[in-house]
Tab-separated table of C-alpha atoms in Angstrom:
chain	number	residue	atom	x	y	z
A	117	MET	CA	153.750	192.766	-89.113
A	118	ASP	CA	151.484	193.088	-92.170
A	119	LYS	CA	149.494	196.287	-92.486
A	120	ILE	CA	145.761	195.665	-92.223
A	121	ARG	CA	143.857	197.080	-95.171
A	122	ILE	CA	140.280	198.225	-94.580
A	123	ARG	CA	138.016	196.975	-97.313
A	124	PRO	CA	136.567	199.853	-99.334
A	125	GLU	CA	133.074	200.196	-100.655
A	126	VAL	CA	132.706	199.098	-104.268
A	127	PHE	CA	129.974	199.908	-106.748
A	128	PHE	CA	128.684	198.104	-109.832
A	129	GLY	CA	126.190	199.236	-112.447
A	130	LEU	CA	124.395	196.590	-114.497
A	131	ILE	CA	123.685	197.675	-118.082
A	132	SER	CA	121.304	195.049	-119.343
A	133	PRO	CA	118.637	194.670	-122.025
A	134	ILE	CA	115.200	193.292	-121.250
A	135	GLY	CA	115.062	189.518	-121.610
A	136	VAL	CA	118.363	188.699	-119.897
A	137	ASP	CA	118.088	186.453	-116.837
A	138	LEU	CA	119.175	189.274	-114.585
A	139	ASP	CA	118.106	187.430	-111.437
A	140	LEU	CA	120.725	184.775	-112.158
A	141	VAL	CA	123.333	187.427	-113.048
A	142	GLN	CA	122.632	189.188	-109.756
A	143	SER	CA	122.768	185.906	-107.836
A	144	GLU	CA	126.072	184.789	-109.377
A	145	LEU	CA	127.633	188.240	-108.973
A	146	SER	CA	126.540	188.354	-105.325
A	147	GLU	CA	128.005	184.910	-104.683
A	148	GLY	CA	131.255	185.896	-106.395
A	149	LEU	CA	131.501	189.017	-104.245
A	150	ARG	CA	130.980	186.965	-101.103
A	151	ARG	CA	133.863	184.710	-102.172
A	152	VAL	CA	136.154	187.738	-102.054
A	153	SER	CA	134.727	188.799	-98.684
A	154	PHE	CA	132.445	191.609	-99.867
A	155	THR	CA	128.797	192.001	-98.866
A	156	PRO	CA	126.477	192.566	-101.849
A	157	LYS	CA	123.756	195.198	-101.470
A	158	LEU	CA	121.145	195.535	-104.214
A	159	ILE	CA	120.009	198.988	-105.374
A	160	LYS	CA	116.985	198.444	-107.612
A	161	LEU	CA	116.275	201.686	-109.449
A	162	THR	CA	112.625	200.892	-110.154
A	163	ASP	CA	111.913	200.697	-106.409
A	164	PHE	CA	111.457	204.478	-106.441
A	165	LEU	CA	108.624	204.094	-108.954
A	166	ARG	CA	106.926	201.449	-106.802
A	167	GLU	CA	107.219	203.606	-103.693
A	168	HIS	CA	105.219	206.438	-105.272
A	169	PRO	CA	101.866	205.127	-106.527
A	170	GLU	CA	100.543	208.693	-106.220
A	171	TRP	CA	102.831	209.658	-109.119
A	172	PHE	CA	103.096	206.478	-111.161
A	173	ASP	CA	100.282	204.171	-112.193
A	174	LEU	CA	101.941	200.741	-112.223
A	175	ARG	CA	98.783	198.644	-112.127
A	176	PHE	CA	98.764	195.894	-114.729
A	177	GLU	CA	96.865	192.782	-115.755
A	178	THR	CA	99.400	191.137	-118.043
A	179	GLU	CA	103.196	190.864	-117.994
A	180	PHE	CA	103.337	192.858	-121.221
A	181	GLN	CA	101.456	195.691	-119.514
A	182	ARG	CA	103.865	195.483	-116.563
A	183	TYR	CA	106.845	196.131	-118.829
A	184	GLU	CA	105.013	198.955	-120.584
A	185	LYS	CA	103.962	200.592	-117.321
A	186	PHE	CA	107.455	200.615	-115.853
A	187	ILE	CA	109.018	201.935	-119.065
A	188	GLN	CA	106.397	204.683	-119.299
A	189	ALA	CA	106.831	205.573	-115.621
A	190	GLY	CA	110.613	205.836	-115.982
A	191	ASN	CA	110.256	208.010	-119.063
A	192	ARG	CA	107.728	210.243	-117.319
A	193	PHE	CA	109.981	210.657	-114.289
A	194	CYS	CA	112.846	211.768	-116.527
A	195	ARG	CA	110.603	214.108	-118.498
A	196	VAL	CA	108.903	215.811	-115.532
A	197	SER	CA	112.077	216.046	-113.454
A	198	LYS	CA	113.948	217.323	-116.518
A	199	ARG	CA	116.790	214.915	-115.716
A	200	ARG	CA	117.522	211.780	-117.709
A	201	ASP	CA	119.664	210.564	-114.825
A	202	ALA	CA	116.819	210.893	-112.301
A	203	LEU	CA	116.603	207.165	-111.508
A	204	ALA	CA	120.352	207.011	-110.855
A	205	VAL	CA	119.960	209.862	-108.348
A	206	THR	CA	117.227	207.944	-106.526
A	207	GLY	CA	119.556	204.923	-106.459
A	208	ILE	CA	122.197	206.961	-104.650
A	209	ALA	CA	119.474	208.124	-102.264
A	210	GLN	CA	118.717	204.483	-101.402
A	211	ILE	CA	122.279	204.098	-100.087
A	212	TYR	CA	121.775	207.084	-97.771
A	213	ARG	CA	118.385	205.855	-96.640
A	214	ASP	CA	119.811	202.471	-95.656
A	215	GLN	CA	122.884	203.946	-93.935
A	216	GLU	CA	121.902	206.644	-91.461
A	217	ASP	CA	125.434	207.728	-90.510
A	218	ARG	CA	126.465	208.458	-94.071
A	219	PRO	CA	128.440	210.501	-95.172
A	220	ASN	CA	130.439	210.363	-91.918
A	221	VAL	CA	130.984	206.604	-92.121
A	222	ILE	CA	131.252	204.219	-95.067
A	223	ALA	CA	130.041	200.629	-95.072
A	224	ALA	CA	133.431	198.931	-95.341
A	225	GLY	CA	133.305	195.843	-97.540
A	226	ALA	CA	129.915	196.716	-99.044
A	227	ALA	CA	129.375	196.043	-102.734
A	228	TYR	CA	126.469	198.095	-104.104
A	229	ILE	CA	124.832	196.749	-107.264
A	230	PHE	CA	122.763	199.266	-109.251
A	231	ARG	CA	120.109	197.329	-111.157
A	232	GLN	CA	119.724	198.381	-113.928
A	233	LEU	CA	120.859	201.236	-116.159
A	234	LYS	CA	119.098	202.188	-119.399
A	235	ARG	CA	120.361	205.666	-120.224
A	236	VAL	CA	123.840	206.975	-120.856
A	237	GLU	CA	123.078	209.920	-118.539
A	238	GLU	CA	122.614	207.458	-115.655
A	239	VAL	CA	125.992	205.919	-116.406
A	240	LYS	CA	127.698	209.311	-116.599
A	241	THR	CA	126.228	210.535	-113.315
A	242	LEU	CA	127.307	207.412	-111.444
A	243	ARG	CA	130.783	207.699	-112.990
A	244	GLU	CA	131.005	211.379	-112.016
A	245	VAL	CA	130.026	210.532	-108.442
A	246	TYR	CA	132.041	207.368	-107.820
A	247	GLY	CA	134.899	207.775	-110.297
A	248	SER	CA	137.140	204.728	-110.441
A	249	ASN	CA	135.269	203.125	-107.529
A	250	ILE	CA	132.455	201.974	-109.820
A	251	LEU	CA	132.536	199.402	-112.601
A	252	PHE	CA	129.880	199.030	-115.271
A	253	ILE	CA	128.915	195.524	-116.294
A	254	GLY	CA	127.231	194.925	-119.643
A	255	CYS	CA	125.001	191.894	-120.032
A	256	TYR	CA	124.920	190.263	-123.464
A	257	SER	CA	122.439	187.641	-124.568
A	258	PRO	CA	121.455	186.768	-128.163
A	259	LYS	CA	118.162	188.308	-129.180
A	260	ARG	CA	116.716	184.886	-129.847
A	261	SER	CA	117.423	183.863	-126.234
A	262	ARG	CA	115.953	187.087	-124.886
A	263	VAL	CA	112.788	186.619	-126.937
A	264	ARG	CA	112.473	183.066	-125.643
A	265	ASN	CA	112.916	184.211	-122.033
A	266	LEU	CA	110.373	186.993	-122.470
A	267	VAL	CA	107.801	184.680	-124.042
A	268	SER	CA	108.077	182.357	-121.020
A	269	ILE	CA	107.458	185.350	-118.738
A	270	LEU	CA	104.520	186.629	-120.811
A	271	LEU	CA	102.937	183.182	-120.643
A	272	LYS	CA	102.425	183.609	-116.884
A	273	SER	CA	99.469	185.905	-117.505
A	274	GLU	CA	98.520	184.939	-121.063
A	275	ARG	CA	98.170	181.166	-121.211
A	276	GLY	CA	96.361	180.179	-124.380
A	277	THR	CA	97.603	183.195	-126.341
A	278	ASP	CA	99.017	182.405	-129.761
A	279	ALA	CA	102.783	181.873	-129.614
A	280	ASN	CA	103.364	184.205	-132.578
A	281	GLU	CA	101.480	186.993	-130.811
A	282	LEU	CA	103.577	186.548	-127.668
A	283	GLU	CA	106.759	186.625	-129.712
A	284	ALA	CA	105.587	189.835	-131.384
A	285	GLN	CA	104.989	191.357	-127.949
A	286	ALA	CA	108.445	190.264	-126.819
A	287	LEU	CA	110.077	191.848	-129.891
A	288	LYS	CA	108.139	195.076	-129.298
A	289	ILE	CA	109.374	195.283	-125.698
A	290	ILE	CA	112.956	194.601	-126.794
A	291	GLY	CA	112.738	197.300	-129.476
A	292	ILE	CA	111.461	199.891	-126.987
A	293	ASP	CA	114.170	198.932	-124.511
A	294	GLU	CA	117.022	199.198	-127.020
A	295	ASN	CA	116.247	202.611	-128.436
A	296	GLN	CA	113.170	204.773	-127.995
A	297	LYS	CA	114.366	207.132	-130.721
A	298	ASP	CA	111.027	208.939	-130.914
A	299	GLU	CA	110.853	209.500	-127.141
A	300	LYS	CA	113.127	212.323	-126.023
A	301	ASP	CA	113.486	210.966	-122.485
A	302	GLY	CA	113.098	207.325	-123.451
A	303	GLN	CA	115.370	204.391	-122.824
A	304	ARG	CA	118.625	204.212	-124.796
A	305	PHE	CA	120.137	200.923	-123.707
A	306	LEU	CA	122.285	200.689	-126.842
A	307	ASP	CA	123.894	204.060	-126.090
A	308	ALA	CA	124.720	203.061	-122.495
A	309	TYR	CA	126.106	199.611	-123.345
A	310	PRO	CA	129.550	200.663	-124.721
A	311	HIS	CA	130.415	202.267	-121.366
A	312	ALA	CA	130.787	198.818	-119.780
A	313	ASP	CA	134.138	197.774	-118.284
A	314	PHE	CA	133.237	194.099	-118.637
A	315	ILE	CA	130.541	192.294	-120.630
A	316	ILE	CA	129.056	189.115	-119.223
A	317	ASP	CA	128.001	186.378	-121.634
A	318	CYS	CA	124.406	185.732	-120.545
A	319	THR	CA	123.604	183.209	-123.265
A	320	ASP	CA	122.824	180.500	-120.691
A	321	PRO	CA	123.446	179.719	-116.986
A	322	THR	CA	126.820	178.109	-117.729
A	323	THR	CA	128.192	181.148	-119.587
A	324	ILE	CA	126.856	183.478	-116.871
A	325	ARG	CA	128.686	181.549	-114.148
A	326	SER	CA	131.976	181.358	-116.061
A	327	SER	CA	131.817	185.050	-117.074
A	328	VAL	CA	131.110	186.226	-113.518
A	329	SER	CA	133.923	184.049	-112.184
A	330	ARG	CA	136.344	185.639	-114.676
A	331	PHE	CA	135.048	189.101	-113.804
A	332	ILE	CA	135.824	188.548	-110.118
A	333	GLU	CA	139.328	187.269	-110.874
A	334	CYS	CA	139.998	190.166	-113.250
A	335	PHE	CA	138.937	193.001	-110.978
A	336	PHE	CA	139.871	191.544	-107.589
A	337	GLY	CA	143.551	191.156	-108.207
A	338	HIS	CA	144.303	187.697	-109.562
A	339	PRO	CA	147.982	188.200	-110.474
A	340	PHE	CA	148.023	185.924	-113.509
A	341	VAL	CA	144.757	186.628	-115.257
A	342	SER	CA	145.652	187.501	-118.864
A	343	PRO	CA	143.737	188.694	-121.931
A	344	THR	CA	141.818	186.339	-124.169
A	345	ARG	CA	142.538	186.608	-127.871
A	346	ASP	CA	139.221	188.415	-128.308
A	347	GLU	CA	139.979	190.923	-125.549
A	348	HIS	CA	143.371	191.624	-127.090
A	349	GLY	CA	141.799	192.089	-130.518
A	350	MET	CA	139.161	194.542	-129.304
A	351	TYR	CA	141.724	196.523	-127.322
A	352	LEU	CA	143.831	196.961	-130.466
A	353	ALA	CA	140.732	198.085	-132.370
A	354	GLN	CA	140.000	200.655	-129.677
A	355	THR	CA	143.632	201.812	-129.713
A	356	ALA	CA	143.467	202.255	-133.496
A	357	SER	CA	140.351	204.410	-133.124
A	358	LEU	CA	142.254	207.027	-131.112
A	359	ARG	CA	144.119	208.122	-134.252
A	360	SER	CA	140.896	209.249	-135.918
A	361	SER	CA	140.122	212.974	-136.160
A	362	ASP	CA	136.629	212.383	-137.556
A	363	LEU	CA	134.103	215.080	-136.663
A	364	SER	CA	131.396	212.644	-135.529
A	365	ARG	CA	133.127	209.870	-133.585
A	366	GLN	CA	136.216	207.696	-133.456
A	367	VAL	CA	135.925	204.117	-134.724
A	368	GLY	CA	138.670	201.502	-134.837
A	369	ALA	CA	139.118	198.081	-136.434
A	370	ALA	CA	141.654	195.260	-136.192
A	371	ILE	CA	141.879	192.251	-138.506
A	372	PHE	CA	143.425	188.999	-137.334
A	373	GLY	CA	144.258	186.176	-139.733
A	374	ALA	CA	143.064	182.578	-139.711
A	375	ASN	CA	145.842	181.709	-137.236
A	376	ARG	CA	144.962	184.735	-135.055
A	377	GLU	CA	147.995	186.785	-136.127
A	378	ILE	CA	147.617	190.551	-136.560
A	379	VAL	CA	146.947	191.461	-140.196
A	380	SER	CA	146.060	195.177	-140.100
A	381	LEU	CA	144.537	198.012	-138.113
A	382	GLY	CA	142.276	200.821	-139.266
A	383	CYS	CA	140.361	203.886	-138.144
A	384	ASN	CA	137.846	206.219	-139.744
A	385	GLU	CA	139.926	208.875	-141.434
A	386	VAL	CA	140.212	210.711	-144.758
A	387	PRO	CA	142.256	208.805	-147.391
A	388	ALA	CA	145.558	210.296	-148.540
A	389	TYR	CA	147.255	210.152	-151.932
A	390	GLY	CA	149.661	207.233	-152.234
A	391	GLY	CA	147.656	204.919	-149.983
A	392	GLY	CA	146.397	204.827	-146.448
A	393	THR	CA	144.938	207.790	-144.595
A	394	TYR	CA	146.145	211.156	-143.351
A	395	TRP	CA	148.520	211.374	-140.393
A	396	LEU	CA	149.563	214.407	-138.364
A	397	ASP	CA	152.713	214.936	-140.433
A	398	HIS	CA	150.980	214.999	-143.851
A	399	ARG	CA	151.491	218.242	-145.785
A	400	PRO	CA	149.130	219.533	-146.926
A	401	ASP	CA	146.669	218.181	-144.351
A	402	ALA	CA	143.149	217.842	-145.813
A	403	ARG	CA	141.376	216.107	-142.954
A	404	ASP	CA	137.773	217.210	-142.339
A	405	PHE	CA	138.574	219.346	-139.317
A	406	GLN	CA	141.047	221.286	-141.436
A	407	LEU	CA	138.349	221.952	-144.030
A	408	GLY	CA	135.966	222.918	-141.230
A	409	TYR	CA	132.839	220.970	-142.165
A	410	ASP	CA	131.283	217.507	-142.465
A	411	SER	CA	130.769	216.786	-146.159
A	412	ASN	CA	128.121	214.142	-145.470
A	413	ALA	CA	126.022	216.559	-143.398
A	414	ARG	CA	126.438	219.287	-145.999
A	415	ILE	CA	125.366	217.126	-148.949
A	416	ARG	CA	122.492	215.630	-146.934
A	417	ALA	CA	121.244	219.149	-146.212
A	418	ASP	CA	121.616	220.015	-149.914
A	419	MET	CA	119.499	216.982	-150.826
A	420	ILE	CA	116.764	218.020	-148.410
A	421	ARG	CA	116.817	221.628	-149.654
A	422	ASP	CA	116.556	220.383	-153.230
A	423	LEU	CA	113.660	218.082	-152.333
A	424	LEU	CA	111.693	220.698	-150.390
A	425	GLY	CA	112.384	223.324	-153.044
A	426	ARG	CA	110.829	221.065	-155.682
A	427	LEU	CA	107.790	220.442	-153.439
A	428	ARG	CA	107.030	224.147	-153.018
A	429	GLU	CA	105.201	224.278	-156.356
A	430	GLY	CA	101.730	222.917	-155.583
A	431	TRP	CA	102.773	220.349	-152.958
A	432	LEU	CA	103.159	222.479	-149.846
A	433	SER	CA	100.649	224.705	-148.040
A	434	GLU	CA	100.811	228.434	-148.747
A	435	ASP	CA	102.591	229.149	-145.453
A	436	TYR	CA	105.396	226.712	-146.204
A	437	ALA	CA	105.508	227.443	-149.944
A	438	ALA	CA	106.291	231.060	-149.111
A	439	LYS	CA	109.477	230.062	-147.291
A	440	SER	CA	112.836	229.574	-148.951
A	441	PRO	CA	114.296	226.066	-149.359
A	442	GLU	CA	116.934	227.042	-146.759
A	443	GLU	CA	114.261	227.944	-144.187
A	444	LEU	CA	112.270	224.804	-144.947
A	445	ALA	CA	115.312	222.560	-144.553
A	446	THR	CA	116.315	224.206	-141.270
A	447	GLU	CA	112.833	223.704	-139.807
A	448	ALA	CA	112.495	220.169	-141.162
A	449	LEU	CA	115.807	219.032	-139.665
A	450	ARG	CA	115.356	220.775	-136.319
A	451	ASP	CA	116.100	218.300	-133.528
A	452	ASP	CA	115.240	219.993	-130.243
A	453	GLU	CA	112.015	220.406	-128.266
A	454	GLU	CA	110.224	221.467	-131.456
A	455	GLN	CA	111.411	218.526	-133.515
A	456	GLY	CA	111.147	218.845	-137.276
A	457	PRO	CA	109.477	216.125	-139.386
A	458	LEU	CA	112.784	215.032	-140.969
A	459	ALA	CA	114.967	215.111	-137.845
A	460	ARG	CA	114.660	211.364	-137.297
A	461	ALA	CA	113.731	210.413	-140.878
A	462	MET	CA	115.695	207.823	-142.867
A	463	ILE	CA	117.222	210.533	-145.036
A	464	ALA	CA	118.861	211.933	-141.887
A	465	ASP	CA	120.780	208.647	-141.579
A	466	VAL	CA	122.466	208.879	-144.991
A	467	ILE	CA	126.197	208.125	-144.571
A	468	GLU	CA	127.397	207.688	-148.163
A	469	TYR	CA	128.810	211.178	-148.653
A	470	GLY	CA	131.458	211.310	-145.960
A	471	ARG	CA	135.050	211.787	-147.165
A	472	MET	CA	136.544	209.479	-144.565
A	473	VAL	CA	137.342	205.813	-145.119
A	474	HIS	CA	135.497	203.802	-142.471
A	475	ALA	CA	137.676	201.901	-139.995
A	476	GLU	CA	136.796	198.502	-141.467
A	477	MET	CA	137.463	199.746	-144.989
A	478	ASN	CA	140.806	201.175	-143.843
A	479	ALA	CA	141.870	197.863	-142.290
A	480	ILE	CA	140.790	195.832	-145.328
A	481	THR	CA	142.421	198.119	-147.906
A	482	ASP	CA	145.638	198.293	-145.869
A	483	ALA	CA	145.746	194.492	-145.775
A	484	ALA	CA	145.337	194.448	-149.567
A	485	ARG	CA	147.940	197.193	-150.015
A	486	PHE	CA	150.550	195.195	-148.115
A	487	GLY	CA	149.556	191.794	-149.524
A	488	ARG	CA	148.251	190.280	-146.288
A	489	ALA	CA	145.529	187.643	-146.423
A	490	THR	CA	142.157	188.362	-144.814
A	491	LYS	CA	140.424	185.119	-145.819
A	492	ASP	CA	138.957	183.231	-142.833
A	493	GLY	CA	140.091	186.063	-140.564
A	494	THR	CA	138.356	187.827	-137.691
A	495	LEU	CA	137.582	191.542	-137.664
A	496	PHE	CA	137.231	193.394	-134.357
A	497	CYS	CA	135.456	196.719	-134.562
A	498	THR	CA	134.504	199.215	-131.883
A	499	THR	CA	131.139	199.750	-133.632
A	500	MET	CA	129.022	197.297	-135.613
A	501	PRO	CA	129.864	197.680	-139.322
A	502	CYS	CA	127.502	199.634	-141.533
A	503	HIS	CA	126.040	198.227	-144.748
A	504	MET	CA	128.792	199.861	-146.799
A	505	CYS	CA	131.596	198.175	-144.861
A	506	THR	CA	129.779	194.853	-144.650
A	507	LYS	CA	129.977	194.207	-148.394
A	508	LEU	CA	133.761	194.654	-148.186
A	509	VAL	CA	133.922	192.354	-145.156
A	510	VAL	CA	132.062	189.645	-147.066
A	511	ALA	CA	134.119	190.150	-150.239
A	512	ALA	CA	137.389	190.025	-148.252
A	513	GLY	CA	136.559	186.512	-147.040
A	514	ILE	CA	136.441	187.472	-143.357
A	515	LYS	CA	134.792	184.738	-141.321
A	516	GLU	CA	133.748	186.543	-138.132
A	517	VAL	CA	133.108	190.097	-136.948
A	518	GLN	CA	133.038	191.095	-133.286
A	519	TYR	CA	131.803	194.541	-132.331
A	520	LEU	CA	131.529	196.484	-129.101
A	521	GLN	CA	128.842	199.075	-129.809
A	522	PRO	CA	125.633	198.021	-131.570
A	523	TYR	CA	124.628	200.237	-134.482
A	524	TYR	CA	120.853	200.402	-134.658
A	525	LYS	CA	120.895	202.314	-137.966
A	526	SER	CA	122.753	199.494	-139.715
A	527	LEU	CA	120.991	197.917	-142.707
A	528	VAL	CA	123.174	194.808	-142.650
A	529	ARG	CA	120.410	192.411	-141.648
A	530	GLU	CA	118.120	193.705	-144.373
A	531	LEU	CA	120.661	193.833	-147.221
A	532	TYR	CA	122.959	190.873	-146.561
A	533	GLU	CA	120.789	188.126	-145.133
A	534	ASP	CA	122.304	185.773	-147.720
A	535	SER	CA	125.886	186.235	-146.503
A	536	VAL	CA	125.760	187.525	-142.907
A	537	ALA	CA	124.313	186.040	-139.710
A	538	ILE	CA	123.850	188.494	-136.818
A	539	ASP	CA	123.833	187.132	-133.276
A	540	GLU	CA	123.815	183.520	-134.449
A	541	SER	CA	126.007	180.994	-136.226
A	542	LEU	CA	124.764	179.772	-139.622
A	543	PRO	CA	126.568	177.870	-142.392
A	544	ASN	CA	128.005	179.916	-145.250
A	545	ARG	CA	127.507	183.204	-143.422
A	546	VAL	CA	129.905	185.732	-141.886
A	547	ARG	CA	129.138	185.648	-138.198
A	548	PHE	CA	128.499	189.070	-136.623
A	549	ARG	CA	128.481	188.854	-132.834
A	550	PRO	CA	128.753	191.267	-129.919
A	551	PHE	CA	131.970	191.213	-127.919
A	552	VAL	CA	132.088	189.703	-124.407
A	553	GLY	CA	134.773	189.933	-121.731
A	554	VAL	CA	137.044	192.739	-120.511
A	555	THR	CA	136.315	195.767	-122.688
A	556	PRO	CA	138.922	198.346	-123.731
A	557	ASN	CA	137.559	200.537	-120.902
A	558	GLY	CA	138.785	198.007	-118.346
A	559	PHE	CA	141.746	196.502	-120.214
A	560	ARG	CA	144.633	198.401	-118.606
A	561	LYS	CA	143.018	198.301	-115.166
A	562	VAL	CA	143.022	194.514	-115.319
A	563	PHE	CA	146.120	193.540	-117.274
A	564	GLU	CA	148.718	196.153	-116.373
A	565	LYS	CA	150.652	194.388	-113.575
A	566	ALA	CA	153.625	195.092	-111.358
A	567	ARG	CA	155.982	192.525	-109.789
A	568	ARG	CA	154.249	189.156	-109.301
A	569	LYS	CA	156.703	187.212	-107.171
A	570	ASN	CA	157.904	187.390	-103.590
A	571	ASN	CA	161.416	188.014	-102.264
A	572	GLN	CA	162.236	184.335	-102.721
A	573	ASP	CA	161.310	184.620	-106.428
A	574	VAL	CA	158.241	182.429	-105.937
A	575	ALA	CA	155.175	183.329	-108.012
A	576	ASP	CA	152.408	185.124	-106.144
A	577	ARG	CA	149.285	183.165	-105.325
A	578	TRP	CA	145.727	184.451	-105.275
A	579	ASN	CA	143.564	183.778	-102.250
A	580	PRO	CA	139.947	184.855	-102.888
A	581	THR	CA	139.219	185.515	-99.206
A	582	ASP	CA	142.102	188.011	-99.068
A	583	ALA	CA	141.436	189.495	-102.510
A	584	PHE	CA	141.333	193.267	-102.880
A	585	PRO	CA	139.744	195.312	-105.686
A	586	ILE	CA	142.220	196.754	-108.172
A	587	PHE	CA	140.007	199.658	-109.260
A	588	THR	CA	139.262	201.631	-106.081
A	589	THR	CA	140.853	204.788	-104.674
A	590	GLY	CA	142.358	204.947	-101.216
A	591	TYR	CA	140.091	207.714	-99.888
A	592	PRO	CA	136.293	207.788	-100.435
A	593	SER	CA	136.222	211.307	-101.868
A	594	TYR	CA	132.939	210.409	-103.559
A	595	LEU	CA	131.076	211.033	-100.287
A	596	ASN	CA	131.071	214.783	-100.931
A	597	THR	CA	129.963	214.255	-104.526
A	598	GLU	CA	127.133	212.003	-103.363
A	599	SER	CA	125.887	214.762	-101.064
A	600	ASN	CA	126.044	217.334	-103.859
A	601	VAL	CA	124.027	215.136	-106.219
A	602	LEU	CA	121.431	214.352	-103.572
A	603	SER	CA	120.915	218.041	-102.900
A	604	GLY	CA	118.903	218.067	-106.127
A	605	LEU	CA	116.606	215.225	-105.036
A	606	ASP	CA	114.097	217.533	-103.338
A	607	GLU	CA	113.763	219.473	-106.575
A	608	LEU	CA	113.000	216.241	-108.452
A	609	ASN	CA	110.329	215.339	-105.915
A	610	ASP	CA	108.846	218.855	-105.997
A	611	ARG	CA	108.493	218.720	-109.776
A	612	MET	CA	106.734	215.370	-109.568
A	613	GLN	CA	104.419	216.724	-106.856
A	614	GLN	CA	103.578	219.782	-108.918
A	615	GLU	CA	102.856	217.596	-111.963
A	616	ALA	CA	100.582	215.363	-109.860
A	617	GLY	CA	98.776	218.446	-108.555
A	618	LYS	CA	97.943	219.528	-112.109
A	619	GLY	CA	96.110	216.239	-112.620
């Protein structure tokens, strides 16, 4: 007699930019979950803002104002509560509110969909609570499509408004959504996006449906789902990144030839005499961590000290002129609650003085070193290439670049408009496009398989109605963690109440 398995609860977090048709994504995901006998339950994080008009003024006359009001309200909630994950906490609270006997009983077969995450702190809190029982789903749509969708929404309240003005409004909303770099508690969609286990192609309804269908097969146990060439390429790039000992972050790259054969791998690491980069067994070892400092940061600070020192004579007020260049630079670069004027300035983004070879450079130079062709190839990179790497990509004859993490500091669009097309396909341009599909975060979960045949050596078959998630744990240990997180909800509410009382 077969053992009956009780369906667990499953959790999904949607990481999506403004402008994506998230209603259709939610609808298709819900339908896919029903096909595998799970009951979708929507957790809309902005519901908390709507439920408290005494704290948040969400009144609006135009659709543009509606977006602004909700963004401002979310930022204010994070700021006053002193928690950038505050909306995620209220999402967990919704589950408790709708299920009175929790944490004693789980809702077997429930699939909770958190819509939608904008901050990396929200992602981390949900991961800490639910562990492997939650998957994060990124939603990709070309910027041009998102602008078009937003303009159609803005038209609802602004008929007769000039189309260029509406497009400008749409671009402003998208920019705020992607990275409010000047708002400490603002939205950071681009920082949250790389945490996705799967990225849905939301270019149009057809790609949404096919992506969601693949997602369900991947994570609900289809025995013969296998990687696409793109998924394999990005996984190798991510694997290559793990060799990096860079002080800032690990980046990996993988180049595939015109016939999709592996050409070379690379990571961001310091170059070594004789070719290539340093490995663990190099003697002497002159990687940055061995030297103990980041050369780029040190030279950038030297540049700022030099600049401010030269401005002391007649250009600065007496108070500042009396300070040493070292003191001026420290204050100018301060990046905490008392942010200095240069903390987020362009000069703070200088990257030219690092000793390491960037991952893309490493892969390209290794291909050249071993005589392997890169022309008409594809480069997979865990982060969008910077302007320095892009000129090598173009010169190497690479035809397409796929990246996982957007890089909002990149100057590629500005400097290489003649040779690079970002988020679109144009003739005589290297195509830069975001990756879609199973990300390296979810790769082994999906594709690492055990025996896939029965005792009669017949291949297993997949029946959606009997499908079981491959990513959940056997015991819902997250129930205790949920309770611990929710214990801080009263404090969040008290802080909001106190702030309202001041008004």
